[in-house]
Coordinates of N, CA and C in Angstrom, one line a residue:
M1 N 86.6 159.4 93.2 CA 87.3 159.8 92.0 C 86.5 159.8 90.8
R2 N 85.8 158.7 90.6 CA 84.9 158.4 89.5 C 83.8 159.5 89.4
E3 N 83.2 159.7 90.5 CA 82.0 160.6 90.6 C 82.6 162.1 90.5
A4 N 83.9 162.4 90.8 CA 84.3 163.8 90.5 C 84.5 163.9 89.0
A5 N 85.0 162.9 88.3 CA 85.2 162.9 87.0 C 83.7 163.2 86.2
I6 N 82.8 162.4 86.7 CA 81.4 162.5 86.0 C 80.9 164.0 86.2
D7 N 81.1 164.5 87.5 CA 80.6 165.8 87.8 C 81.4 167.0 86.9
L8 N 82.7 166.7 86.6 CA 83.5 167.6 85.7 C 83.0 167.5 84.4
L9 N 82.6 166.2 83.9 CA 82.0 166.0 82.5 C 80.7 166.7 82.4
R10 N 79.9 166.6 83.4 CA 78.6 167.4 83.4 C 78.9 168.8 83.3
L11 N 79.8 169.4 83.9 CA 80.1 170.8 83.9 C 80.7 171.3 82.5
V12 N 81.5 170.5 81.9 CA 82.4 170.8 80.8 C 81.5 170.5 79.4
A13 N 80.9 169.4 79.4 CA 80.1 168.9 78.1 C 79.1 169.9 77.6
P14 N 78.2 170.4 78.3 CA 77.2 171.3 77.8 C 77.7 172.6 77.1
P15 N 78.7 173.4 77.7 CA 79.3 174.5 77.1 C 80.1 174.0 75.9
A16 N 80.7 172.8 75.9 CA 81.7 172.4 74.7 C 80.5 172.1 73.6
L17 N 79.4 171.5 73.9 CA 78.4 171.1 72.8 C 77.9 172.5 72.1
L18 N 77.6 173.5 73.1 CA 77.1 174.7 72.6 C 78.1 175.4 71.6
L19 N 79.4 175.3 72.0 CA 80.5 175.8 71.0 C 80.4 175.2 69.7
F20 N 80.3 173.9 69.7 CA 80.3 173.2 68.3 C 79.0 173.5 67.6
A21 N 77.8 173.4 68.5 CA 76.5 173.7 67.8 C 76.5 175.1 67.2
G22 N 77.0 176.0 67.8 CA 77.1 177.5 67.3 C 77.9 177.6 66.0
S23 N 78.9 176.9 65.9 CA 79.8 177.0 64.7 C 79.1 176.2 63.5
A24 N 78.4 175.1 63.8 CA 77.7 174.3 62.8 C 76.5 175.1 62.3
A25 N 75.9 175.9 63.2 CA 74.7 176.6 62.9 C 75.0 178.1 62.4
A26 N 76.1 178.6 62.3 CA 76.4 179.8 61.9 C 75.7 180.2 60.5
H27 N 75.4 181.4 60.5 CA 74.7 181.9 59.2 C 75.4 183.2 58.6
V28 N 75.1 183.5 57.4 CA 75.4 184.8 56.9 C 74.3 185.8 57.5
V29 N 74.8 186.7 58.3 CA 73.8 187.7 59.0 C 74.1 189.1 58.8
L30 N 73.2 190.1 59.0 CA 73.4 191.3 59.0 C 74.0 191.8 60.3
A31 N 75.1 192.6 60.3 CA 75.7 193.1 61.6 C 74.6 193.8 62.5
E32 N 73.9 194.7 61.8 CA 72.9 195.5 62.5 C 71.5 194.9 62.0
P33 N 70.7 194.2 62.8 CA 69.6 193.5 62.3 C 68.3 194.4 62.0
S34 N 68.3 195.7 62.6 CA 67.2 196.4 62.2 C 67.7 197.9 61.9
A35 N 66.7 198.6 61.3 CA 66.9 199.9 60.9 C 65.5 200.8 60.6
P36 N 65.7 202.0 60.9 CA 64.4 202.8 60.6 C 63.9 202.9 59.2
A37 N 62.6 202.8 59.1 CA 62.0 202.8 57.7 C 62.4 204.2 57.0
G38 N 62.6 204.2 55.6 CA 62.9 205.4 55.0 C 64.3 206.0 55.1
S39 N 65.2 205.3 56.0 CA 66.5 205.8 56.3 C 67.6 205.1 55.2
Y40 N 68.8 205.9 55.3 CA 69.8 205.3 54.6 C 70.6 204.4 55.7
H41 N 70.9 203.2 55.1 CA 71.5 202.2 56.2 C 72.7 201.5 55.6
A42 N 73.8 201.4 56.4 CA 74.9 200.7 56.0 C 74.7 199.3 56.4
A43 N 74.4 198.4 55.5 CA 74.1 197.0 55.7 C 75.3 196.2 55.6
F44 N 75.9 195.6 56.7 CA 77.1 194.8 56.5 C 76.7 193.2 56.7
F45 N 77.0 192.5 55.8 CA 76.7 191.1 55.8 C 78.0 190.4 56.4
R46 N 77.8 189.9 57.5 CA 78.8 189.1 58.3 C 78.9 187.7 57.9
V47 N 80.1 187.3 57.4 CA 80.4 185.9 56.9 C 81.4 185.3 58.2
S48 N 80.9 184.2 58.7 CA 81.7 183.7 59.9 C 82.6 182.5 59.4
H49 N 82.5 181.9 58.2 CA 83.2 180.8 57.8 C 82.9 180.5 56.4
G50 N 83.9 179.5 55.9 CA 83.5 179.1 54.5 C 82.4 177.9 54.4
C51 N 82.7 177.1 53.5 CA 81.8 176.0 53.4 C 82.4 174.6 53.8
D52 N 82.1 174.1 54.9 CA 82.6 172.7 55.4 C 84.0 172.6 55.2
G53 N 84.7 173.7 55.7 CA 86.2 173.7 55.8 C 86.8 174.3 54.7
S54 N 86.1 174.7 53.6 CA 86.5 175.1 52.3 C 86.6 176.7 52.4
A55 N 87.6 177.3 51.8 CA 87.6 178.9 51.8 C 86.6 179.3 50.9
M56 N 85.9 180.6 51.3 CA 84.9 181.2 50.5 C 85.7 182.0 49.3
V57 N 85.0 181.8 48.2 CA 85.6 182.6 47.1 C 84.8 183.6 46.5
A58 N 83.6 183.7 46.8 CA 82.5 184.8 46.2 C 81.4 184.7 47.2
L59 N 80.8 185.9 47.3 CA 79.5 186.2 48.0 C 78.7 187.0 47.1
R60 N 77.5 186.5 46.8 CA 76.5 187.2 46.1 C 75.3 187.5 46.8
V61 N 74.9 188.8 46.9 CA 73.8 189.2 47.7 C 72.7 189.8 46.8
E62 N 71.4 189.3 46.9 CA 70.5 189.8 46.1 C 69.6 190.8 46.9
L63 N 69.2 192.0 46.3 CA 68.5 193.0 47.1 C 67.0 192.8 46.8
P64 N 66.2 193.1 47.9 CA 64.8 193.0 47.6 C 64.2 194.1 46.7
A65 N 63.2 193.8 46.0 CA 62.6 194.8 45.0 C 62.3 196.2 45.6
S66 N 62.0 196.2 46.9 CA 61.7 197.6 47.5 C 62.9 198.4 47.9
V67 N 64.1 197.8 47.7 CA 65.4 198.7 47.9 C 65.7 199.2 46.4
V68 N 65.4 200.4 46.2 CA 65.7 201.0 44.8 C 67.0 201.6 44.6
V69 N 67.7 202.0 45.7 CA 68.9 202.7 45.7 C 70.0 201.9 46.6
A70 N 71.2 201.5 45.9 CA 72.1 200.8 46.9 C 73.5 201.0 46.3
K71 N 74.5 201.2 47.1 CA 76.0 201.4 46.7 C 76.8 200.4 47.4
P72 N 77.5 199.5 46.6 CA 78.2 198.5 47.3 C 79.6 199.0 47.8
Q73 N 80.2 198.6 48.9 CA 81.3 199.0 49.4 C 82.5 198.1 48.8
P74 N 83.4 198.7 48.0 CA 84.4 197.9 47.6 C 85.4 197.3 48.7
K75 N 86.1 196.2 48.5 CA 87.0 195.7 49.5 C 88.4 195.5 48.9
P76 N 89.4 195.8 49.4 CA 90.7 195.6 49.0 C 90.9 194.1 48.8
G77 N 91.5 193.6 47.7 CA 91.8 192.2 47.3 C 90.5 191.6 46.8
W78 N 89.5 192.2 46.6 CA 88.2 191.6 46.1 C 87.7 192.2 44.9
T79 N 87.2 191.5 44.1 CA 86.6 192.1 42.8 C 85.1 192.2 43.0
L80 N 84.6 193.4 42.5 CA 83.2 193.8 42.8 C 82.4 193.7 41.4
A81 N 81.3 193.1 41.4 CA 80.4 193.1 40.3 C 79.0 193.4 40.7
V82 N 78.4 194.4 39.9 CA 77.1 194.9 40.2 C 76.1 194.6 39.1
E83 N 75.0 193.8 39.4 CA 74.0 193.5 38.5 C 73.0 194.6 38.7
R84 N 72.4 195.1 37.6 CA 71.4 196.2 37.6 C 70.1 195.9 36.7
A85 N 69.0 196.3 36.8 CA 67.9 196.0 36.1 C 67.0 197.4 36.0
P86 N 66.3 197.5 35.0 CA 65.7 198.8 34.8 C 64.3 198.9 35.7
L87 N 64.0 200.0 36.2 CA 62.9 200.2 36.9 C 61.7 200.4 36.0
P88 N 60.5 199.8 36.4 CA 59.2 199.9 35.5 C 58.9 201.6 35.5
T89 N 59.1 202.3 36.6 CA 58.9 203.7 36.4 C 60.2 204.4 37.3
P90 N 60.8 205.4 36.6 CA 61.9 206.0 37.4 C 61.5 206.7 38.7
V91 N 62.4 206.8 39.5 CA 62.2 207.3 40.8 C 63.2 208.5 41.0
M92 N 62.8 209.6 41.8 CA 63.7 210.6 42.1 C 64.7 210.3 43.3
Y93 N 66.0 210.6 43.1 CA 67.0 210.3 44.1 C 67.9 211.5 44.0
E94 N 68.0 212.2 45.2 CA 68.9 213.3 45.2 C 68.7 214.4 44.1
G95 N 67.4 214.6 43.7 CA 67.0 215.5 42.6 C 67.2 215.0 41.1
K96 N 67.6 213.8 41.1 CA 67.8 213.2 39.8 C 66.9 211.9 39.5
P97 N 66.5 211.8 38.3 CA 65.7 210.5 38.0 C 66.7 209.3 38.0
V98 N 66.3 208.2 38.6 CA 66.9 207.0 38.5 C 66.1 205.9 37.8
H99 N 66.7 205.3 36.7 CA 66.1 204.5 35.9 C 66.3 203.1 36.0
E100 N 67.3 202.7 36.8 CA 67.6 201.3 37.0 C 68.0 201.2 38.5
R101 N 68.0 200.0 39.0 CA 68.3 199.6 40.4 C 69.3 198.6 40.5
V102 N 70.1 198.4 41.6 CA 71.0 197.3 41.8 C 70.2 196.1 42.3
V103 N 70.2 195.0 41.6 CA 69.4 193.8 41.9 C 70.4 192.8 42.7
A104 N 71.7 192.9 42.5 CA 72.5 191.9 43.1 C 74.0 192.4 43.1
V105 N 74.7 192.2 44.1 CA 76.1 192.5 44.2 C 77.0 191.2 44.4
T106 N 78.0 191.0 43.8 CA 78.9 189.9 44.1 C 80.4 190.3 44.3
W107 N 80.9 189.9 45.5 CA 82.3 190.3 45.8 C 83.0 188.9 45.5
T108 N 84.1 188.9 44.7 CA 85.0 187.7 44.4 C 86.3 188.0 45.0
G109 N 86.9 187.0 45.7 CA 88.1 187.0 46.4 C 88.5 185.8 47.1
R110 N 89.0 185.8 48.3 CA 89.2 184.6 49.0 C 89.2 184.9 50.6
L111 N 88.4 184.2 51.3 CA 88.3 184.2 52.8 C 88.4 182.8 53.2
A112 N 89.7 182.6 54.0 CA 89.9 181.3 54.4 C 88.8 180.9 55.4
D113 N 88.5 179.6 55.5 CA 87.5 179.0 56.3 C 87.6 179.4 57.8
D114 N 88.8 179.6 58.3 CA 89.0 180.1 59.8 C 89.1 181.4 60.0
E115 N 88.6 182.3 59.0 CA 88.5 183.7 59.1 C 87.1 184.2 58.9
F116 N 86.9 185.5 59.3 CA 85.6 186.1 59.1 C 85.7 187.4 58.6
D117 N 84.7 187.9 57.9 CA 84.7 189.3 57.4 C 83.3 189.8 57.2
Q118 N 83.2 191.1 56.7 CA 81.9 191.5 56.5 C 81.9 192.4 55.1
F119 N 80.9 192.4 54.4 CA 80.7 193.0 53.2 C 79.5 193.9 53.2
G120 N 79.8 195.2 52.6 CA 78.8 196.3 52.9 C 78.1 196.9 51.8
L121 N 77.0 197.2 52.0 CA 76.1 197.9 51.1 C 75.4 199.2 51.7
M122 N 75.4 200.3 51.2 CA 74.7 201.5 51.7 C 73.4 201.5 50.9
V123 N 72.2 201.3 51.6 CA 71.0 201.3 51.0 C 70.1 202.3 51.5
K124 N 69.1 202.6 50.7 CA 68.1 203.6 51.0 C 66.9 202.7 51.2
L125 N 66.4 202.6 52.5 CA 65.4 201.8 52.8 C 63.9 202.2 52.5
P126 N 62.9 201.3 52.2 CA 61.6 201.8 51.8 C 60.9 202.3 53.1
A127 N 59.8 203.0 52.8 CA 59.0 203.5 53.8 C 58.3 202.6 54.6
A128 N 58.0 201.5 54.0 CA 57.2 200.4 54.6 C 58.0 199.8 55.8
T129 N 57.4 199.5 56.8 CA 58.1 198.5 57.8 C 57.9 197.0 57.4
G130 N 58.6 196.2 58.3 CA 58.7 194.8 58.2 C 59.9 194.3 57.7
P131 N 60.0 192.9 57.7 CA 61.2 192.4 57.3 C 61.7 192.4 55.8
L132 N 62.9 192.7 55.5 CA 63.4 192.7 54.2 C 64.5 191.5 54.2
Y133 N 64.4 190.7 53.1 CA 65.2 189.5 53.0 C 66.3 189.7 51.9
F134 N 67.5 189.4 52.1 CA 68.6 189.5 51.1 C 69.1 188.1 50.7
P135 N 68.5 187.3 49.9 CA 69.0 186.0 49.6 C 70.6 186.1 49.2
T136 N 71.3 185.1 49.8 CA 72.8 185.3 49.6 C 73.3 184.0 49.4
T137 N 74.2 184.0 48.3 CA 74.9 182.7 48.0 C 76.4 182.8 48.3
Q138 N 76.9 182.0 49.1 CA 78.3 181.9 49.5 C 78.9 180.7 48.8
R139 N 79.8 181.1 47.8 CA 80.5 180.1 46.9 C 82.0 179.9 47.5
C140 N 82.3 178.7 47.6 CA 83.6 178.2 48.2 C 84.5 177.4 47.2
E141 N 85.7 177.3 47.5 CA 86.6 176.4 46.7 C 85.9 175.2 46.3
R142 N 85.2 174.4 47.4 CA 84.6 173.2 47.3 C 83.1 173.4 47.7
G143 N 82.2 173.6 46.8 CA 80.7 173.6 47.1 C 80.3 175.1 47.4
E144 N 79.0 175.3 47.8 CA 78.5 176.6 48.1 C 77.4 176.4 49.0
T145 N 77.0 177.5 49.8 CA 76.0 177.4 50.7 C 75.0 178.6 50.2
R146 N 73.7 178.3 50.0 CA 72.7 179.3 49.6 C 71.9 179.6 50.8
W147 N 72.2 180.9 51.3 CA 71.4 181.4 52.4 C 70.3 182.2 51.8
T148 N 69.1 181.5 51.3 CA 68.0 181.9 50.6 C 66.8 181.6 51.0
T149 N 66.6 180.9 52.1 CA 65.3 180.5 52.5 C 64.6 181.6 53.3
I150 N 63.4 181.9 52.9 CA 62.6 183.0 53.5 C 61.6 182.3 54.2
P151 N 61.4 182.6 55.6 CA 60.4 181.8 56.3 C 58.9 182.4 55.9
A152 N 58.0 181.4 56.1 CA 56.6 181.6 55.9 C 56.2 182.7 56.9
P153 N 55.1 183.5 56.6 CA 54.6 184.5 57.6 C 54.3 183.8 59.0
G154 N 54.8 184.4 60.0 CA 54.7 183.9 61.4 C 55.7 182.7 61.7
Q155 N 56.5 182.3 60.9 CA 57.4 181.3 61.0 C 58.9 182.1 61.6
A156 N 59.5 181.6 62.6 CA 60.6 182.2 63.0 C 61.9 182.2 62.0
W157 N 62.6 183.2 61.9 CA 63.8 183.2 60.9 C 64.7 182.0 61.1
H158 N 65.0 181.8 62.3 CA 66.1 180.8 62.5 C 65.6 179.4 62.5
S159 N 64.3 179.2 62.3 CA 63.6 177.9 62.4 C 63.7 177.3 60.8
V160 N 64.1 178.0 59.9 CA 64.3 177.5 58.5 C 65.7 177.2 58.1
P161 N 66.0 176.1 57.3 CA 67.3 175.8 57.0 C 67.8 176.9 56.0
H162 N 69.1 177.3 56.3 CA 69.8 178.3 55.4 C 69.0 179.6 55.2
P163 N 68.7 180.3 56.3 CA 67.9 181.5 56.2 C 68.5 182.6 55.5
A164 N 67.8 183.3 54.6 CA 68.3 184.6 53.9 C 68.5 185.7 55.0
P165 N 69.7 186.4 55.0 CA 69.9 187.5 56.0 C 68.8 188.4 55.9
M166 N 68.2 188.7 57.2 CA 67.0 189.7 57.3 C 67.3 190.8 58.0
L167 N 66.7 192.1 57.5 CA 66.7 193.3 58.2 C 65.3 193.6 58.6
D168 N 65.1 193.9 59.8 CA 63.8 194.4 60.4 C 63.7 195.9 60.2
V169 N 62.9 196.3 59.2 CA 62.6 197.7 58.9 C 61.6 198.1 59.9
R170 N 62.0 199.0 60.8 CA 61.0 199.5 61.8 C 60.7 201.0 61.7
V171 N 59.5 201.4 62.6 CA 59.3 202.8 62.4 C 60.4 203.6 63.1
G172 N 60.8 204.7 62.5 CA 61.9 205.5 63.1 C 61.5 207.1 62.9
G173 N 62.0 207.8 63.7 CA 61.8 209.3 63.7 C 62.7 209.9 62.7
A174 N 62.4 211.3 62.5 CA 63.1 212.0 61.4 C 64.7 212.3 61.9
D175 N 64.8 212.4 63.2 CA 66.0 212.6 63.5 C 66.9 211.3 63.4
T176 N 66.4 210.1 63.7 CA 67.3 209.0 63.4 C 67.5 208.8 61.8
M177 N 66.5 209.2 61.0 CA 66.8 209.0 59.5 C 67.9 210.0 59.1
H178 N 67.9 211.2 59.8 CA 69.1 212.2 59.4 C 70.4 211.6 59.8
M179 N 70.4 211.1 61.1 CA 71.7 210.7 61.6 C 72.3 209.5 60.8
E180 N 71.4 208.6 60.2 CA 72.0 207.5 59.4 C 72.3 207.8 58.1
H181 N 71.9 209.1 57.5 CA 72.4 209.5 56.2 C 73.7 209.9 56.3

C-alpha cells in the first residue's frame, strides 16, 4: 500500500510542481512573438496575472526608438494615455510628414489577479531585423512589477529576471508585409 502511494506521488508531484512554477514565472509577453521587418504588426501584450495576488490597475508599455509609428487600441473600461516625443527628423507616413512618435502607452483600469487580458498596439516595424524590446511596467493595487530587463547579447530572453516583452523582427517577403497591413 505504501509503495503504491509513493508511486502515485511520483506521478502527481512533477506535473503539480510545473503548474506552480509556470504561474510563478509568468511574464508579460507578446501574443505573436515574431513579425516580418517593415510590416504593420498588431502587437498584443498578454498579461496573465496581477502582482502577488493584487489586481493590476495600470500597464505602461515603452516603445523602442526604431518604432516610429504606433496606434494604441482602446479598451472598454480602461483609460488610455499616450506619451509622445518629437522626432529629430520628420519621416513620411502615408504621404504625410510625421514630426513626433509614440514613446509610451499606458492603460489604466482594473484586472483582477485571477483574470488575464491583452493590450494592443498597431506598429509599423523597422526594416532592420533582430529583437525589439518593449519595457513594460505592471502597476497593481499593491506594488508593481517592472518587466524591463533586456538580456545582454547572446543571453537567452527567459534567463533574465523580469524580461521586457520581446518581438523578433525577421526577414519577410512583400506578400507577408501586405497581408499584415
